[in-house]
Amino acid sequence: MALRRRSLVLLAGTALGLLSYGAYKARTHTASTEPKKMLPSTALLMSGGATAAPPSAEAAQYFARITDPGSARKAILAELIDDLVADGLWAKLDAAWLLASDIAGNARVNLKSSSYTLSENGGLTFTADQGYQGNGTTGYLSTGYTPSVNGSQFTQNSASMGGYVRNSRTTDQLWGLMGCDGNPTGNTSYLYPKVASVGAIYSLTGGFVATAVTNAQGMWISSRTSSTARALYRNGSSITTSSATATGRPNREVLILASMQDNGTPAGYSGDQVSFAFIGSGLTSAEQLLLTDRVMQYLSAIAGTLAQIAVFAGQSNSRGVFLTVGDVPGYLRSADSSIKIWSTGSGAFVTLDNGVNNVVDTTYGTGNWGAEAQFSYLWRQDRPSGTIYIIKTGLIGPLAADGSQNDWSPSTGEFFATMQAQVRAAKTALLAQGIGSKVTDFYWMQGEGDTVLGLTIAQAYQANLADLASNVRSQCGGLRTKMIVGRISQAAAWTDGAAVRTCQAAYVASDSRARLVDTDSYPMQGDAIHYTAAGQVSLGADMYAASKTIA
């Protein structure tokens, strides 16, 4: 059975320097049928050819210790490891095991170092790309890791452990995901996802806590961030917290699919299937969510079900200001149930209806639509069995931090923070469905607002755009997130437009995973500022084509 591939597209459009809506009713594109062939613009500009980079030192050391899984799997693994390093999570790990691997030997290897290779005990079943399952009576994996002896990142007042339970289980069982007791018995660290009437129970360097849950399935993380602060998370969401004081690190070995008792014998043999497990230092709420995200991205990638997120952000030409449902080409008016758009009001995805529900505010008309229409159409043409998810919002302001108005600078916590929150909400909604997702593409159609604030700000655009890209990759996507930049027009209204255009090209030339799309040939509305419907169709097509030039 073919696996369905999903993609989530976020468009954040802003409007700048707009006159009255009634003044711009004239349109230059009213075609109702699809063009016979939509070619990318001849003015599509690309950075120097991107070649495959050698693996990072962190990825290379892991590859040297496993049986070669092939180039496709190694690319997924390298991306996971490099993202963990960039996230700051790699440094917080003592050990992590990708139990969902191609072969059992690779599944037992510690991602972080040559220490703590897992050993099989009793009745276990390994399934490629899924993980290890215990038999509920004798099977478990021994880690060789004793917190009181081997804990480097795992300390008394800063500790975490957890893993991903792949199977659904709503029945109560005394099955341990992982953990150990200590002697004295108060120094315990273990995690049982669903036991008896108390639900899930966990302990971390002392004292256990119980909380009600309905299913053992999902990504579980227990974390202690201070001597009196602990939390238990499932699929990125907190399900309980505790102020129990830390008493010490356990002096027994950590087991997976069971828990070591204080007397040195295993207990809580599990019949669940576990795909991932880790031990490390305390994780904040944001950090555990990021780790959950990275693990789900890996598991979804090897299953072929990763939801690819493309973020479109920018000003009025990202929004498609003044365009209405009457301007939508006929072939884009046909509803496709596999093209979804995020409704912020209901917090759910609905089927995209171009010219009707592309935007949530009505400042510049009720039916504004933009590049998302043609982009999603072409995406679906290439992936007939896929589902694409779209989020679009309208915001007004420059990229540069500007105290006189809201802006897109990541440093001010304004529009960038709004976009980031929307990405998290959408990803969380997908995660609740067991779908891993990732921002693979970022589409940026902006710069006009920075041309009218003085030459100094215009000339700083390259640095500001590089900073935006860095934050997009670290806060929303990953190191391999593509940056597709739409070049602003040469409109006379843009006082220092030449400087911004130069900076846009310079940034793209410095980033091997960036591309520049020249929009100069696109037809304009009567204001000579905003693209017509034909221009928006071209923008969507050219941005999609640009993305396809980056592996």
GROMACS .gro file of C-alpha atoms in nm, residues 48-407:
model
  360
   48GLY     CA    1   2.583   2.831  -0.678
   49GLY     CA    2   2.518   2.462  -0.721
   50ALA     CA    3   2.467   2.287  -0.390
   51THR     CA    4   2.671   1.972  -0.342
   52ALA     CA    5   2.628   1.714  -0.072
   53ALA     CA    6   2.828   1.822   0.231
   54PRO     CA    7   3.037   1.566   0.418
   55PRO     CA    8   2.877   1.443   0.740
   56SER     CA    9   2.940   1.641   1.055
   57ALA     CA   10   3.181   1.503   1.314
   58GLU     CA   11   2.887   1.396   1.530
   59ALA     CA   12   2.721   1.210   1.245
   60ALA     CA   13   3.049   1.063   1.121
   61GLN     CA   14   3.132   0.905   1.457
   62TYR     CA   15   2.793   0.735   1.461
   63PHE     CA   16   2.823   0.610   1.104
   64ALA     CA   17   3.162   0.462   1.187
   65ARG     CA   18   3.003   0.241   1.454
   66ILE     CA   19   2.705   0.102   1.263
   67THR     CA   20   2.652  -0.121   0.964
   68ASP     CA   21   2.605   0.101   0.659
   69PRO     CA   22   2.226   0.149   0.619
   70GLY     CA   23   2.255   0.302   0.271
   71SER     CA   24   2.273   0.660   0.147
   72ALA     CA   25   1.903   0.742   0.185
   73ARG     CA   26   1.891   0.633   0.549
   74LYS     CA   27   2.222   0.802   0.625
   75ALA     CA   28   2.083   1.131   0.493
   76ILE     CA   29   1.789   1.103   0.735
   77LEU     CA   30   2.022   1.012   1.022
   78ALA     CA   31   2.264   1.296   0.944
   79GLU     CA   32   1.979   1.545   0.938
   80LEU     CA   33   1.851   1.419   1.273
   81ILE     CA   34   2.193   1.435   1.438
   82ASP     CA   35   2.284   1.774   1.294
   83ASP     CA   36   1.950   1.921   1.400
   84LEU     CA   37   1.998   1.785   1.753
   85VAL     CA   38   2.341   1.949   1.763
   86ALA     CA   39   2.205   2.282   1.636
   87ASP     CA   40   1.914   2.264   1.881
   88GLY     CA   41   2.153   2.226   2.174
   89LEU     CA   42   1.993   1.890   2.258
   90TRP     CA   43   2.290   1.676   2.155
   91ALA     CA   44   2.500   1.821   2.436
   92LYS     CA   45   2.229   1.731   2.687
   93LEU     CA   46   2.229   1.359   2.604
   94ASP     CA   47   2.423   1.086   2.777
   95ALA     CA   48   2.274   0.822   2.549
   96ALA     CA   49   2.004   0.779   2.285
   97TRP     CA   50   1.901   0.469   2.093
   98LEU     CA   51   1.717   0.462   1.760
   99LEU     CA   52   1.546   0.130   1.823
  100ALA     CA   53   1.352   0.182   1.501
  101SER     CA   54   1.647   0.107   1.273
  102ASP     CA   55   1.707  -0.101   0.964
  103ILE     CA   56   1.872  -0.389   1.151
  104ALA     CA   57   1.885  -0.495   1.516
  105GLY     CA   58   2.259  -0.436   1.543
  106ASN     CA   59   2.220  -0.071   1.451
  107ALA     CA   60   1.921  -0.034   1.682
  108ARG     CA   61   2.133  -0.125   1.983
  109VAL     CA   62   2.408   0.133   1.913
  110ASN     CA   63   2.415   0.451   2.123
  111LEU     CA   64   2.371   0.752   1.897
  112LYS     CA   65   2.596   0.970   2.114
  113SER     CA   66   2.907   0.760   2.180
  114SER     CA   67   3.061   0.413   2.175
  115SER     CA   68   2.947   0.353   2.534
  116TYR     CA   69   2.620   0.188   2.642
  117THR     CA   70   2.554  -0.045   2.351
  118LEU     CA   71   2.234  -0.233   2.433
  119SER     CA   72   2.222  -0.605   2.506
  120GLU     CA   73   1.922  -0.832   2.444
  121ASN     CA   74   1.782  -1.038   2.731
  122GLY     CA   75   1.494  -1.287   2.734
  123GLY     CA   76   1.208  -1.282   2.488
  124LEU     CA   77   1.237  -0.988   2.249
  125THR     CA   78   1.120  -0.926   1.894
  126PHE     CA   79   1.293  -0.676   1.666
  127THR     CA   80   1.103  -0.536   1.369
  128ALA     CA   81   1.291  -0.324   1.117
  129ASP     CA   82   1.199   0.047   1.126
  130GLN     CA   83   0.962  -0.012   1.418
  131GLY     CA   84   1.171  -0.116   1.717
  132TYR     CA   85   1.196  -0.376   1.992
  133GLN     CA   86   0.895  -0.540   2.154
  134GLY     CA   87   0.909  -0.732   2.482
  135ASN     CA   88   0.714  -1.047   2.559
  136GLY     CA   89   0.585  -0.913   2.891
  137THR     CA   90   0.753  -1.185   3.097
  138THR     CA   91   1.130  -1.211   3.036
  139GLY     CA   92   1.240  -0.970   2.766
  140TYR     CA   93   1.433  -0.647   2.818
  141LEU     CA   94   1.730  -0.447   2.690
  142SER     CA   95   2.017  -0.374   2.928
  143THR     CA   96   2.194  -0.041   2.878
  144GLY     CA   97   2.509  -0.077   3.088
  145TYR     CA   98   2.424   0.270   3.221
  146THR     CA   99   2.402   0.328   3.597
  147PRO     CA  100   2.300   0.688   3.676
  148SER     CA  101   2.509   0.724   3.994
  149VAL     CA  102   2.820   0.596   3.812
  150ASN     CA  103   2.778   0.692   3.447
  151GLY     CA  104   2.560   0.997   3.469
  152SER     CA  105   2.737   1.291   3.307
  153GLN     CA  106   2.443   1.501   3.192
  154PHE     CA  107   2.201   1.305   3.411
  155THR     CA  108   2.248   1.461   3.758
  156GLN     CA  109   2.048   1.470   4.080
  157ASN     CA  110   1.884   1.805   4.006
  158SER     CA  111   1.889   1.798   3.625
  159ALA     CA  112   1.781   1.476   3.461
  160SER     CA  113   1.555   1.333   3.194
  161MET     CA  114   1.467   1.002   3.035
  162GLY     CA  115   1.201   0.877   2.801
  163GLY     CA  116   1.109   0.701   2.482
  164TYR     CA  117   0.850   0.637   2.215
  165VAL     CA  118   0.590   0.360   2.257
  166ARG     CA  119   0.477   0.269   1.907
  167ASN     CA  120   0.176   0.050   1.977
  168SER     CA  121  -0.162   0.165   2.101
  169ARG     CA  122  -0.252   0.022   2.443
  170THR     CA  123  -0.557   0.128   2.643
  171THR     CA  124  -0.548  -0.162   2.890
  172ASP     CA  125  -0.367  -0.135   3.222
  173GLN     CA  126  -0.039  -0.326   3.253
  174LEU     CA  127   0.253  -0.303   3.494
  175TRP     CA  128   0.489  -0.259   3.200
  176GLY     CA  129   0.795  -0.039   3.231
  177LEU     CA  130   0.912   0.172   2.942
  178MET     CA  131   1.254   0.213   3.106
  179GLY     CA  132   1.420   0.285   3.437
  180CYS     CA  133   1.573   0.159   3.760
  181ASP     CA  134   1.545   0.175   4.136
  182GLY     CA  135   1.820   0.257   4.378
  183ASN     CA  136   1.935   0.144   4.720
  184PRO     CA  137   1.806   0.325   4.923
  185THR     CA  138   1.481   0.274   4.734
  186GLY     CA  139   1.392   0.645   4.737
  187ASN     CA  140   1.651   0.720   4.468
  188THR     CA  141   1.439   0.592   4.179
  189SER     CA  142   1.413   0.689   3.811
  190TYR     CA  143   1.159   0.501   3.601
  191LEU     CA  144   0.864   0.543   3.366
  192TYR     CA  145   0.555   0.322   3.337
  193PRO     CA  146   0.318   0.460   3.068
  194LYS     CA  147  -0.012   0.302   3.181
  195VAL     CA  148  -0.053   0.088   3.492
  196ALA     CA  149  -0.366  -0.008   3.688
  197SER     CA  150  -0.607   0.267   3.790
  198VAL     CA  151  -0.334   0.524   3.860
  199GLY     CA  152  -0.252   0.568   3.491
  200ALA     CA  153   0.111   0.660   3.420
  201ILE     CA  154   0.370   0.663   3.696
  202TYR     CA  155   0.716   0.813   3.682
  203SER     CA  156   1.005   0.891   3.912
  204LEU     CA  157   1.319   1.094   3.852
  205THR     CA  158   1.596   1.100   4.116
  206GLY     CA  159   1.345   1.032   4.391
  207GLY     CA  160   0.975   0.977   4.464
  208PHE     CA  161   0.713   0.858   4.214
  209VAL     CA  162   0.409   1.041   4.083
  210ALA     CA  163   0.096   0.894   3.924
  211THR     CA  164  -0.137   1.059   3.674
  212ALA     CA  165  -0.435   0.940   3.472
  213VAL     CA  166  -0.382   0.855   3.103
  214THR     CA  167  -0.592   0.670   2.848
  215ASN     CA  168  -0.325   0.525   2.618
  216ALA     CA  169   0.037   0.413   2.651
  217GLN     CA  170   0.117   0.511   2.293
  218GLY     CA  171   0.333   0.811   2.215
  219MET     CA  172   0.651   0.995   2.304
  220TRP     CA  173   0.706   1.002   2.681
  221ILE     CA  174   0.956   1.233   2.850
  222SER     CA  175   1.010   1.275   3.224
  223SER     CA  176   1.227   1.572   3.317
  224ARG     CA  177   1.368   1.727   3.633
  225THR     CA  178   1.494   2.084   3.593
  226SER     CA  179   1.569   2.166   3.958
  227SER     CA  180   1.577   2.003   4.300
  228THR     CA  181   1.200   2.061   4.332
  229ALA     CA  182   1.070   2.076   3.973
  230ARG     CA  183   0.967   1.770   3.773
  231ALA     CA  184   0.728   1.716   3.483
  232LEU     CA  185   0.595   1.434   3.271
  233TYR     CA  186   0.518   1.496   2.903
  234ARG     CA  187   0.340   1.291   2.639
  235ASN     CA  188   0.364   1.388   2.274
  236GLY     CA  189   0.504   1.727   2.369
  237SER     CA  190   0.228   1.821   2.614
  238SER     CA  191   0.265   1.833   2.991
  239ILE     CA  192   0.037   1.587   3.169
  240THR     CA  193   0.158   1.636   3.525
  241THR     CA  194   0.412   1.824   3.735
  242SER     CA  195   0.561   1.763   4.078
  243SER     CA  196   0.760   1.957   4.337
  244ALA     CA  197   0.903   1.645   4.503
  245THR     CA  198   1.257   1.705   4.625
  246ALA     CA  199   1.540   1.517   4.455
  247THR     CA  200   1.707   1.260   4.682
  248GLY     CA  201   1.983   1.121   4.461
  249ARG     CA  202   2.068   0.928   4.146
  250PRO     CA  203   1.984   0.555   4.136
  251ASN     CA  204   2.272   0.309   4.174
  252ARG     CA  205   2.116   0.035   3.960
  253GLU     CA  206   2.139  -0.016   3.584
  254VAL     CA  207   1.876   0.143   3.361
  255LEU     CA  208   1.677  -0.111   3.159
  256ILE     CA  209   1.454  -0.060   2.856
  257LEU     CA  210   1.125  -0.256   2.832
  258ALA     CA  211   1.158  -0.325   3.206
  259SER     CA  212   1.296  -0.158   3.520
  260MET     CA  213   1.576  -0.275   3.748
  261GLN     CA  214   1.470  -0.317   4.109
  262ASP     CA  215   1.679  -0.210   4.408
  263ASN     CA  216   1.772  -0.576   4.470
  264GLY     CA  217   1.930  -0.598   4.124
  265THR     CA  218   1.659  -0.803   3.949
  266PRO     CA  219   1.439  -0.683   3.661
  267ALA     CA  220   1.066  -0.616   3.703
  268GLY     CA  221   0.785  -0.462   3.505
  269TYR     CA  222   0.861  -0.663   3.191
  270SER     CA  223   0.684  -0.489   2.904
  271GLY     CA  224   0.494  -0.619   2.605
  272ASP     CA  225   0.498  -0.279   2.432
  273GLN     CA  226   0.703  -0.195   2.124
  274VAL     CA  227   0.955   0.085   2.177
  275SER     CA  228   1.106   0.281   1.887
  276PHE     CA  229   1.335   0.525   2.070
  277ALA     CA  230   1.483   0.578   2.417
  278PHE     CA  231   1.719   0.832   2.574
  279ILE     CA  232   1.885   0.949   2.898
  280GLY     CA  233   2.019   1.299   2.961
  281SER     CA  234   2.001   1.623   3.155
  282GLY     CA  235   1.686   1.811   3.246
  283LEU     CA  236   1.481   1.948   2.956
  284THR     CA  237   1.265   2.257   2.967
  285SER     CA  238   0.915   2.247   2.823
  286ALA     CA  239   1.043   2.399   2.498
  287GLU     CA  240   1.335   2.156   2.479
  288GLN     CA  241   1.127   1.844   2.535
  289LEU     CA  242   0.885   1.962   2.267
  290LEU     CA  243   1.176   2.007   2.027
  291LEU     CA  244   1.316   1.662   2.108
  292THR     CA  245   0.971   1.510   2.058
  293ASP     CA  246   0.949   1.690   1.726
  294ARG     CA  247   1.290   1.562   1.610
  295VAL     CA  248   1.214   1.202   1.708
  296MET     CA  249   0.877   1.213   1.531
  297GLN     CA  250   1.043   1.362   1.223
  298TYR     CA  251   1.287   1.069   1.213
  299LEU     CA  252   1.022   0.804   1.267
  300SER     CA  253   0.795   0.960   1.005
  301ALA     CA  254   1.082   1.004   0.759
  302ILE     CA  255   1.182   0.638   0.766
  303ALA     CA  256   0.815   0.543   0.728
  304GLY     CA  257   0.770   0.779   0.433
  305THR     CA  258   0.494   0.976   0.609
  306LEU     CA  259   0.675   1.295   0.709
  307ALA     CA  260   0.457   1.603   0.668
  308GLN     CA  261   0.670   1.863   0.494
  309ILE     CA  262   0.602   2.217   0.610
  310ALA     CA  263   0.659   2.511   0.376
  311VAL     CA  264   0.638   2.853   0.537
  312PHE     CA  265   0.546   3.149   0.318
  313ALA     CA  266   0.601   3.484   0.487
  314GLY     CA  267   0.614   3.841   0.369
  315GLN     CA  268   0.419   4.152   0.287
  316SER     CA  269   0.120   4.238   0.070
  317ASN     CA  270   0.240   4.042  -0.232
  318SER     CA  271   0.251   3.730  -0.017
  319ARG     CA  272  -0.106   3.798   0.087
  320GLY     CA  273  -0.236   3.874  -0.263
  321VAL     CA  274  -0.391   4.197  -0.152
  322PHE     CA  275  -0.708   4.322  -0.329
  323LEU     CA  276  -0.757   3.997  -0.521
  324THR     CA  277  -1.097   3.832  -0.474
  325VAL     CA  278  -1.275   3.512  -0.561
  326GLY     CA  279  -1.367   3.661  -0.898
  327ASP     CA  280  -0.999   3.674  -0.992
  328VAL     CA  281  -0.929   3.308  -0.919
  329PRO     CA  282  -0.864   3.106  -1.239
  330GLY     CA  283  -1.129   2.841  -1.288
  331TYR     CA  284  -0.895   2.545  -1.243
  332LEU     CA  285  -0.799   2.682  -0.899
  333ARG     CA  286  -1.162   2.718  -0.790
  334SER     CA  287  -1.222   2.343  -0.780
  335ALA     CA  288  -1.208   2.230  -0.418
  336ASP     CA  289  -0.953   1.959  -0.345
  337SER     CA  290  -1.008   1.784  -0.011
  338SER     CA  291  -0.637   1.702   0.002
  339ILE     CA  292  -0.545   2.072   0.018
  340LYS     CA  293  -0.612   2.197   0.371
  341ILE     CA  294  -0.585   2.542   0.523
  342TRP     CA  295  -0.551   2.621   0.892
  343SER     CA  296  -0.846   2.799   1.046
  344THR     CA  297  -0.711   2.993   1.341
  345GLY     CA  298  -1.060   3.049   1.476
  346SER     CA  299  -1.142   2.682   1.511
  347GLY     CA  300  -0.788   2.555   1.550
  348ALA     CA  301  -0.845   2.299   1.278
  349PHE     CA  302  -0.771   2.237   0.912
  350VAL     CA  303  -1.044   2.289   0.653
  351THR     CA  304  -1.046   2.235   0.278
  352LEU     CA  305  -0.897   2.534   0.095
  353ASP     CA  306  -1.152   2.735  -0.103
  354ASN     CA  307  -0.945   2.986  -0.301
  355GLY     CA  308  -1.081   3.338  -0.278
  356VAL     CA  309  -1.302   3.245   0.018
  357ASN     CA  310  -1.097   3.121   0.314
  358ASN     CA  311  -0.734   3.203   0.225
  359VAL     CA  312  -0.719   3.482   0.484
  360VAL     CA  313  -0.879   3.532   0.823
  361ASP     CA  314  -0.897   3.913   0.830
  362THR     CA  315  -1.083   4.136   0.584
  363THR     CA  316  -0.877   4.457   0.595
  364TYR     CA  317  -0.811   4.453   0.220
  365GLY     CA  318  -1.108   4.251   0.100
  366THR     CA  319  -1.266   3.924   0.200
  367GLY     CA  320  -1.119   3.703  -0.069
  368ASN     CA  321  -0.747   3.785  -0.086
  369TRP     CA  322  -0.546   3.495  -0.221
  370GLY     CA  323  -0.188   3.458  -0.333
  371ALA     CA  324   0.088   3.220  -0.435
  372GLU     CA  325  -0.052   2.945  -0.212
  373ALA     CA  326  -0.320   2.872  -0.473
  374GLN     CA  327  -0.087   2.780  -0.760
  375PHE     CA  328   0.179   2.640  -0.528
  376SER     CA  329  -0.055   2.389  -0.366
  377TYR     CA  330  -0.206   2.302  -0.704
  378LEU     CA  331   0.138   2.213  -0.846
  379TRP     CA  332   0.234   2.028  -0.529
  380ARG     CA  333  -0.072   1.809  -0.567
  381GLN     CA  334  -0.001   1.751  -0.937
  382ASP     CA  335   0.335   1.602  -0.838
  383ARG     CA  336   0.185   1.404  -0.548
  384PRO     CA  337  -0.161   1.274  -0.644
  385SER     CA  338  -0.192   1.069  -0.325
  386GLY     CA  339  -0.056   1.335  -0.089
  387THR     CA  340  -0.222   1.585   0.143
  388ILE     CA  341  -0.098   1.941   0.176
  389TYR     CA  342  -0.170   2.165   0.477
  390ILE     CA  343  -0.166   2.545   0.450
  391ILE     CA  344  -0.158   2.824   0.707
  392LYS     CA  345  -0.183   3.187   0.595
  393THR     CA  346  -0.203   3.506   0.795
  394GLY     CA  347  -0.178   3.883   0.726
  395LEU     CA  348   0.070   4.105   0.908
  396ILE     CA  349   0.216   4.451   0.837
  397GLY     CA  350   0.576   4.561   0.890
  398PRO     CA  351   0.940   4.557   0.777
  399LEU     CA  352   1.205   4.294   0.847
  400ALA     CA  353   1.426   4.540   1.032
  401ALA     CA  354   1.355   4.596   1.401
  402ASP     CA  355   1.164   4.923   1.402
  403GLY     CA  356   1.039   5.071   1.726
  404SER     CA  357   0.774   5.278   1.550
  405GLN     CA  358   0.577   4.977   1.419
  406ASN     CA  359   0.553   4.600   1.444
  407ASP     CA  360   0.807   4.412   1.237
   0.00000   0.00000   0.00000
